[in-house]
């Protein structure tokens, strides 16, 4: 069932979770330092759930099978399934270190949602923390954001040891002011890369520019989740409708853009890529 080797081929299976357990904005409190570093906006849970259903309807129209993790009151952030785990090849990888205390137990919920998978389809990374928002497979290369708030170099090195011999892991050092790689870049169809260049080293930008045609976004757009888009097939990008300038740049490259209202997940600092865990692409 599992088959993820890139970010853009035809998606057939996707793991998601409704945000039923997301806390109400006016009662949310956390002493975790990450919530002080990255400022959330105000959100409305009812609007969030309605926006998710619109996205799920779009996936259905595009022929994508949805696999739902059952919402749990003990796991308020599980709607961001990319944080729980990620697929490369025919394995789901996840970190033993779950980071936020309320994320402990998410992997068990994921396993329950995919009962057909054998136990050896799940691979635990024990050498530090790593999350799917920092991981982007691109054929014979897997880009991994490191030194972000969610992924450590040791965990990236551990992941590299699990990859096929012909696949190379390329770390991209972004620094602790970045939560995830996909808040600064996402691979688009047609060998395009949506990217905010600011946190990348010059050498890394040169590597990316040699592999992709870059479509740049501003620091302000990136901070508002402007790079965090989703690619369900080689012709389509799904993104928040507020990013009109970015959408026009992508459309100018010959790619269809599906513009949905995603204001509430964005307020929680997790956009389309964060809220999706691809399980299988056709190639």
mmCIF file of C-alpha atoms in Angstrom:
data_model
loop_
_atom_site.group_PDB
_atom_site.id
_atom_site.type_symbol
_atom_site.label_atom_id
_atom_site.label_comp_id
_atom_site.label_asym_id
_atom_site.label_seq_id
_atom_site.Cartn_x
_atom_site.Cartn_y
_atom_site.Cartn_z
ATOM 1 C CA UNK A 1 0.000 0.000 0.000
ATOM 2 C CA UNK A 2 2.762 2.484 0.851
ATOM 3 C CA UNK A 3 4.691 4.127 -1.985
ATOM 4 C CA UNK A 4 6.106 7.640 -1.689
ATOM 5 C CA UNK A 5 9.190 8.506 -3.730
ATOM 6 C CA UNK A 6 8.477 12.117 -4.644
ATOM 7 C CA UNK A 7 6.197 15.051 -3.872
ATOM 8 C CA UNK A 8 4.330 15.467 -7.149
ATOM 9 C CA UNK A 9 3.186 12.248 -8.865
ATOM 10 C CA UNK A 10 -0.453 11.141 -8.780
ATOM 11 C CA UNK A 11 -1.615 10.708 -5.187
ATOM 12 C CA UNK A 12 -3.876 7.731 -4.535
ATOM 13 C CA UNK A 13 -3.954 7.435 -0.713
ATOM 14 C CA UNK A 14 -3.773 10.107 1.965
ATOM 15 C CA UNK A 15 -3.879 9.994 5.766
ATOM 16 C CA UNK A 16 -5.737 12.845 7.492
ATOM 17 C CA UNK A 17 -7.435 13.636 10.787
ATOM 18 C CA UNK A 18 -10.337 15.969 11.504
ATOM 19 C CA UNK A 19 -9.507 18.743 13.958
ATOM 20 C CA UNK A 20 -12.311 17.850 16.351
ATOM 21 C CA UNK A 21 -9.935 17.932 19.322
ATOM 22 C CA UNK A 22 -8.241 21.233 18.521
ATOM 23 C CA UNK A 23 -8.670 23.403 21.628
ATOM 24 C CA UNK A 24 -10.875 26.480 21.462
ATOM 25 C CA UNK A 25 -8.786 29.584 20.883
ATOM 26 C CA UNK A 26 -10.123 31.484 23.889
ATOM 27 C CA UNK A 27 -9.252 28.683 26.353
ATOM 28 C CA UNK A 28 -5.905 27.567 24.891
ATOM 29 C CA UNK A 29 -2.881 27.874 27.161
ATOM 30 C CA UNK A 30 0.553 26.291 26.937
ATOM 31 C CA UNK A 31 3.781 26.884 28.783
ATOM 32 C CA UNK A 32 5.836 25.154 26.095
ATOM 33 C CA UNK A 33 8.466 27.593 24.747
ATOM 34 C CA UNK A 34 7.654 26.795 21.118
ATOM 35 C CA UNK A 35 4.260 28.482 21.472
ATOM 36 C CA UNK A 36 6.042 31.659 22.538
ATOM 37 C CA UNK A 37 8.466 31.461 19.602
ATOM 38 C CA UNK A 38 5.841 30.959 16.912
ATOM 39 C CA UNK A 39 2.819 33.171 17.434
ATOM 40 C CA UNK A 40 -0.521 31.651 16.532
ATOM 41 C CA UNK A 41 -3.428 33.716 15.305
ATOM 42 C CA UNK A 42 -7.023 33.412 16.451
ATOM 43 C CA UNK A 43 -8.903 30.399 15.149
ATOM 44 C CA UNK A 44 -12.447 29.103 15.143
ATOM 45 C CA UNK A 45 -12.825 25.329 15.408
ATOM 46 C CA UNK A 46 -16.174 25.129 13.615
ATOM 47 C CA UNK A 47 -14.787 27.046 10.637
ATOM 48 C CA UNK A 48 -11.676 24.856 10.748
ATOM 49 C CA UNK A 49 -13.754 21.680 10.493
ATOM 50 C CA UNK A 50 -15.804 23.112 7.633
ATOM 51 C CA UNK A 51 -12.629 24.069 5.753
ATOM 52 C CA UNK A 52 -11.267 20.559 6.202
ATOM 53 C CA UNK A 53 -14.432 19.063 4.707
ATOM 54 C CA UNK A 54 -14.059 21.286 1.636
ATOM 55 C CA UNK A 55 -10.518 19.995 1.202
ATOM 56 C CA UNK A 56 -11.631 16.387 1.661
ATOM 57 C CA UNK A 57 -14.322 16.909 -0.988
ATOM 58 C CA UNK A 58 -11.643 18.159 -3.382
ATOM 59 C CA UNK A 59 -9.479 15.103 -2.697
ATOM 60 C CA UNK A 60 -12.482 12.890 -3.426
ATOM 61 C CA UNK A 61 -13.052 14.637 -6.757
ATOM 62 C CA UNK A 62 -9.385 14.069 -7.605
ATOM 63 C CA UNK A 63 -9.683 10.349 -6.886
ATOM 64 C CA UNK A 64 -7.696 10.302 -3.645
ATOM 65 C CA UNK A 65 -8.672 7.706 -1.024
ATOM 66 C CA UNK A 66 -8.721 9.223 2.450
ATOM 67 C CA UNK A 67 -7.651 7.258 5.523
ATOM 68 C CA UNK A 68 -8.880 8.978 8.685
ATOM 69 C CA UNK A 69 -7.191 8.840 12.072
ATOM 70 C CA UNK A 70 -9.934 8.892 14.707
ATOM 71 C CA UNK A 71 -9.791 12.172 16.667
ATOM 72 C CA UNK A 72 -8.703 11.765 20.277
ATOM 73 C CA UNK A 73 -9.337 14.316 23.041
ATOM 74 C CA UNK A 74 -5.840 13.574 24.350
ATOM 75 C CA UNK A 75 -4.182 14.516 21.061
ATOM 76 C CA UNK A 76 -5.247 18.049 20.079
ATOM 77 C CA UNK A 77 -2.705 18.451 17.258
ATOM 78 C CA UNK A 78 -3.139 15.134 15.438
ATOM 79 C CA UNK A 79 -4.911 16.883 12.563
ATOM 80 C CA UNK A 80 -1.372 17.833 11.514
ATOM 81 C CA UNK A 81 -0.653 14.276 10.421
ATOM 82 C CA UNK A 82 2.659 15.196 8.770
ATOM 83 C CA UNK A 83 4.044 15.792 12.288
ATOM 84 C CA UNK A 84 3.110 12.267 13.364
ATOM 85 C CA UNK A 85 5.029 10.445 10.650
ATOM 86 C CA UNK A 86 6.042 10.398 7.006
ATOM 87 C CA UNK A 87 6.371 7.826 4.246
ATOM 88 C CA UNK A 88 9.470 7.211 2.145
ATOM 89 C CA UNK A 89 9.305 4.248 -0.179
ATOM 90 C CA UNK A 90 7.222 1.555 1.526
ATOM 91 C CA UNK A 91 7.832 2.521 5.165
ATOM 92 C CA UNK A 92 6.317 4.999 7.633
ATOM 93 C CA UNK A 93 8.964 6.718 9.735
ATOM 94 C CA UNK A 94 8.351 8.430 13.055
ATOM 95 C CA UNK A 95 10.410 9.736 15.949
ATOM 96 C CA UNK A 96 10.421 8.131 19.377
ATOM 97 C CA UNK A 97 10.812 11.672 20.739
ATOM 98 C CA UNK A 98 7.366 13.165 20.243
ATOM 99 C CA UNK A 99 8.364 16.673 21.330
ATOM 100 C CA UNK A 100 5.204 18.172 22.793
ATOM 101 C CA UNK A 101 3.793 16.023 25.637
ATOM 102 C CA UNK A 102 0.346 15.984 24.060
ATOM 103 C CA UNK A 103 1.796 14.276 20.958
ATOM 104 C CA UNK A 104 2.714 11.121 22.898
ATOM 105 C CA UNK A 105 0.375 8.377 21.699
ATOM 106 C CA UNK A 106 -0.234 9.785 18.218
ATOM 107 C CA UNK A 107 1.647 6.950 16.534
ATOM 108 C CA UNK A 108 -0.619 4.357 18.165
ATOM 109 C CA UNK A 109 -3.620 6.245 16.767
ATOM 110 C CA UNK A 110 -1.974 6.218 13.343
ATOM 111 C CA UNK A 111 -1.416 2.460 13.516
ATOM 112 C CA UNK A 112 -5.082 1.951 14.411
ATOM 113 C CA UNK A 113 -6.118 3.916 11.323
ATOM 114 C CA UNK A 114 -4.008 1.675 9.057
ATOM 115 C CA UNK A 115 -4.642 -1.848 10.406
ATOM 116 C CA UNK A 116 -3.753 -3.501 7.103
ATOM 117 C CA UNK A 117 -0.098 -2.477 7.412
ATOM 118 C CA UNK A 118 2.322 -5.014 8.905
ATOM 119 C CA UNK A 119 4.338 -4.079 11.986
ATOM 120 C CA UNK A 120 7.554 -3.787 9.968
ATOM 121 C CA UNK A 121 6.012 -1.029 7.839
ATOM 122 C CA UNK A 122 6.610 1.309 10.798
ATOM 123 C CA UNK A 123 10.176 2.436 11.515
ATOM 124 C CA UNK A 124 11.016 4.274 14.728
ATOM 125 C CA UNK A 125 13.828 6.829 14.697
ATOM 126 C CA UNK A 126 15.417 6.860 18.135
ATOM 127 C CA UNK A 127 18.337 9.268 17.579
ATOM 128 C CA UNK A 128 16.576 12.566 18.196
ATOM 129 C CA UNK A 129 13.480 14.202 16.873
ATOM 130 C CA UNK A 130 12.350 14.337 13.239
ATOM 131 C CA UNK A 131 9.014 15.295 11.661
ATOM 132 C CA UNK A 132 7.575 15.009 8.170
ATOM 133 C CA UNK A 133 7.411 18.750 7.668
ATOM 134 C CA UNK A 134 11.197 18.651 7.399
ATOM 135 C CA UNK A 135 11.319 15.715 4.957
ATOM 136 C CA UNK A 136 10.875 15.949 1.164
ATOM 137 C CA UNK A 137 11.635 12.962 -1.074
ATOM 138 C CA UNK A 138 12.566 13.768 -4.667
ATOM 139 C CA UNK A 139 13.434 10.547 -6.437
ATOM 140 C CA UNK A 140 17.029 9.628 -5.646
ATOM 141 C CA UNK A 141 17.351 12.483 -3.150
ATOM 142 C CA UNK A 142 15.607 13.150 0.156
ATOM 143 C CA UNK A 143 15.891 16.742 1.390
ATOM 144 C CA UNK A 144 15.723 17.116 5.173
ATOM 145 C CA UNK A 145 15.595 20.381 7.092
ATOM 146 C CA UNK A 146 17.876 20.168 10.126
ATOM 147 C CA UNK A 147 18.475 22.266 13.216
ATOM 148 C CA UNK A 148 14.868 23.415 12.929
ATOM 149 C CA UNK A 149 12.748 23.366 16.067
ATOM 150 C CA UNK A 150 11.464 19.901 15.093
ATOM 151 C CA UNK A 151 14.353 17.968 13.464
ATOM 152 C CA UNK A 152 17.856 17.230 14.754
ATOM 153 C CA UNK A 153 20.882 16.339 12.579
ATOM 154 C CA UNK A 154 21.292 13.030 14.442
ATOM 155 C CA UNK A 155 17.760 12.013 13.500
ATOM 156 C CA UNK A 156 18.395 12.896 9.855
ATOM 157 C CA UNK A 157 21.557 10.777 9.943
ATOM 158 C CA UNK A 158 19.554 7.900 11.440
ATOM 159 C CA UNK A 159 16.973 8.208 8.673
ATOM 160 C CA UNK A 160 19.741 8.129 6.045
ATOM 161 C CA UNK A 161 20.828 4.719 7.293
ATOM 162 C CA UNK A 162 17.377 3.328 6.492
ATOM 163 C CA UNK A 163 17.212 4.644 2.930
ATOM 164 C CA UNK A 164 17.893 2.559 -0.157
ATOM 165 C CA UNK A 165 21.557 2.530 -1.290
ATOM 166 C CA UNK A 166 20.752 4.637 -4.361
ATOM 167 C CA UNK A 167 18.981 7.365 -2.341
ATOM 168 C CA UNK A 168 20.983 10.261 -0.893
ATOM 169 C CA UNK A 169 19.848 12.349 2.057
ATOM 170 C CA UNK A 170 20.671 16.041 1.632
ATOM 171 C CA UNK A 171 20.458 18.061 4.860
ATOM 172 C CA UNK A 172 19.431 21.707 4.629
ATOM 173 C CA UNK A 173 20.439 23.638 7.743
ATOM 174 C CA UNK A 174 17.714 26.183 8.486
ATOM 175 C CA UNK A 175 18.364 27.154 12.091
ATOM 176 C CA UNK A 176 16.077 27.378 15.136
ATOM 177 C CA UNK A 177 13.923 30.244 13.864
ATOM 178 C CA UNK A 178 12.265 27.832 11.402
ATOM 179 C CA UNK A 179 9.741 25.225 12.537
ATOM 180 C CA UNK A 180 9.774 23.014 9.430
ATOM 181 C CA UNK A 181 11.381 22.944 5.990
ATOM 182 C CA UNK A 182 7.939 23.135 4.370
ATOM 183 C CA UNK A 183 7.334 26.502 5.992
ATOM 184 C CA UNK A 184 10.130 27.753 3.697
ATOM 185 C CA UNK A 185 9.902 25.525 0.614
ATOM 186 C CA UNK A 186 7.739 22.953 -1.166
ATOM 187 C CA UNK A 187 8.475 21.008 -4.346
ATOM 188 C CA UNK A 188 5.989 21.782 -7.134
ATOM 189 C CA UNK A 189 5.184 20.001 -10.400
ATOM 190 C CA UNK A 190 7.343 20.685 -13.434
ATOM 191 C CA UNK A 191 10.592 20.762 -11.436
ATOM 192 C CA UNK A 192 9.591 24.023 -9.765
ATOM 193 C CA UNK A 193 10.376 24.872 -6.161
ATOM 194 C CA UNK A 194 8.341 27.330 -4.092
ATOM 195 C CA UNK A 195 10.895 28.833 -1.735
ATOM 196 C CA UNK A 196 11.654 31.634 0.692
ATOM 197 C CA UNK A 197 15.453 31.918 0.298
ATOM 198 C CA UNK A 198 16.244 33.809 3.506
ATOM 199 C CA UNK A 199 17.131 30.965 5.934
ATOM 200 C CA UNK A 200 19.084 28.852 3.425
ATOM 201 C CA UNK A 201 22.864 28.829 3.126
ATOM 202 C CA UNK A 202 24.212 30.004 -0.226
ATOM 203 C CA UNK A 203 25.625 26.570 -0.978
ATOM 204 C CA UNK A 204 22.254 24.923 -0.318
ATOM 205 C CA UNK A 205 20.450 27.464 -2.502
ATOM 206 C CA UNK A 206 22.904 26.658 -5.296
ATOM 207 C CA UNK A 207 22.103 22.938 -4.948
ATOM 208 C CA UNK A 208 18.373 23.646 -5.090
ATOM 209 C CA UNK A 209 18.670 26.084 -8.005
ATOM 210 C CA UNK A 210 20.602 23.467 -9.991
ATOM 211 C CA UNK A 211 17.784 20.950 -9.487
ATOM 212 C CA UNK A 212 14.687 23.174 -9.709
ATOM 213 C CA UNK A 213 13.360 26.386 -11.183
ATOM 214 C CA UNK A 214 12.771 28.600 -8.158
ATOM 215 C CA UNK A 215 9.579 30.550 -7.469
ATOM 216 C CA UNK A 216 10.402 32.888 -4.612
ATOM 217 C CA UNK A 217 8.135 34.037 -1.801
ATOM 218 C CA UNK A 218 8.788 36.802 0.701
ATOM 219 C CA UNK A 219 9.581 36.406 4.379
ATOM 220 C CA UNK A 220 6.129 37.753 5.228
ATOM 221 C CA UNK A 221 4.379 35.289 2.929
ATOM 222 C CA UNK A 222 6.406 32.395 4.317
ATOM 223 C CA UNK A 223 5.638 33.369 7.914
ATOM 224 C CA UNK A 224 1.935 33.225 6.996
ATOM 225 C CA UNK A 225 2.379 29.665 5.559
ATOM 226 C CA UNK A 226 2.680 30.800 1.924
ATOM 227 C CA UNK A 227 5.052 27.980 0.941
ATOM 228 C CA UNK A 228 3.032 25.281 2.730
ATOM 229 C CA UNK A 229 1.000 24.083 -0.236
ATOM 230 C CA UNK A 230 -0.084 20.584 -1.280
ATOM 231 C CA UNK A 231 0.461 18.738 -4.555
ATOM 232 C CA UNK A 232 -2.061 15.943 -5.292
ATOM 233 C CA UNK A 233 -0.920 15.291 -8.869
ATOM 234 C CA UNK A 234 1.484 16.633 -11.541
ATOM 235 C CA UNK A 235 -1.003 19.246 -12.752
ATOM 236 C CA UNK A 236 -2.375 20.669 -9.497
ATOM 237 C CA UNK A 237 -1.364 22.658 -6.429
ATOM 238 C CA UNK A 238 -3.751 23.283 -3.523
ATOM 239 C CA UNK A 239 -3.182 26.440 -1.504
ATOM 240 C CA UNK A 240 -4.840 29.011 0.731
ATOM 241 C CA UNK A 241 -6.816 31.473 -1.364
ATOM 242 C CA UNK A 242 -5.319 34.508 0.402
ATOM 243 C CA UNK A 243 -1.973 34.071 -1.394
ATOM 244 C CA UNK A 244 -3.074 35.581 -4.683
ATOM 245 C CA UNK A 245 0.390 36.738 -5.800
ATOM 246 C CA UNK A 246 1.924 33.306 -5.214
ATOM 247 C CA UNK A 247 -0.990 31.589 -6.955
ATOM 248 C CA UNK A 248 -0.499 33.751 -10.039
ATOM 249 C CA UNK A 249 3.224 32.917 -10.111
ATOM 250 C CA UNK A 250 2.424 29.196 -9.988
ATOM 251 C CA UNK A 251 -0.279 29.501 -12.640
ATOM 252 C CA UNK A 252 2.167 31.381 -14.869
ATOM 253 C CA UNK A 253 4.298 28.219 -14.787
ATOM 254 C CA UNK A 254 1.389 26.264 -16.297
ATOM 255 C CA UNK A 255 0.207 24.612 -13.078
ATOM 256 C CA UNK A 256 -3.458 24.609 -12.045
ATOM 257 C CA UNK A 257 -4.068 26.142 -8.618
ATOM 258 C CA UNK A 258 -6.989 25.101 -6.441
ATOM 259 C CA UNK A 259 -7.580 28.012 -4.056
ATOM 260 C CA UNK A 260 -9.391 27.044 -0.865
ATOM 261 C CA UNK A 261 -10.108 28.974 2.309
ATOM 262 C CA UNK A 262 -7.667 27.537 4.852
ATOM 263 C CA UNK A 263 -7.558 30.464 7.249
ATOM 264 C CA UNK A 264 -8.163 28.472 10.451
ATOM 265 C CA UNK A 265 -5.438 25.805 10.080
ATOM 266 C CA UNK A 266 -3.096 28.606 8.996
ATOM 267 C CA UNK A 267 -3.869 30.497 12.200
ATOM 268 C CA UNK A 268 -2.635 27.420 14.059
ATOM 269 C CA UNK A 269 0.593 27.640 11.985
ATOM 270 C CA UNK A 270 -0.052 24.491 9.972
ATOM 271 C CA UNK A 271 -1.233 24.652 6.388
ATOM 272 C CA UNK A 272 -2.046 22.079 3.686
ATOM 273 C CA UNK A 273 1.198 20.114 3.708
ATOM 274 C CA UNK A 274 1.191 19.957 7.524
ATOM 275 C CA UNK A 275 -2.340 18.534 7.620
ATOM 276 C CA UNK A 276 -1.679 15.708 5.141
ATOM 277 C CA UNK A 277 0.358 12.494 5.242
ATOM 278 C CA UNK A 278 0.631 10.987 1.732
ATOM 279 C CA UNK A 279 0.640 7.179 1.855
ATOM 280 C CA UNK A 280 0.803 6.220 -1.788
ATOM 281 C CA UNK A 281 1.537 7.890 -5.098
ATOM 282 C CA UNK A 282 1.191 6.087 -8.404
ATOM 283 C CA UNK A 283 4.885 6.402 -9.237
#
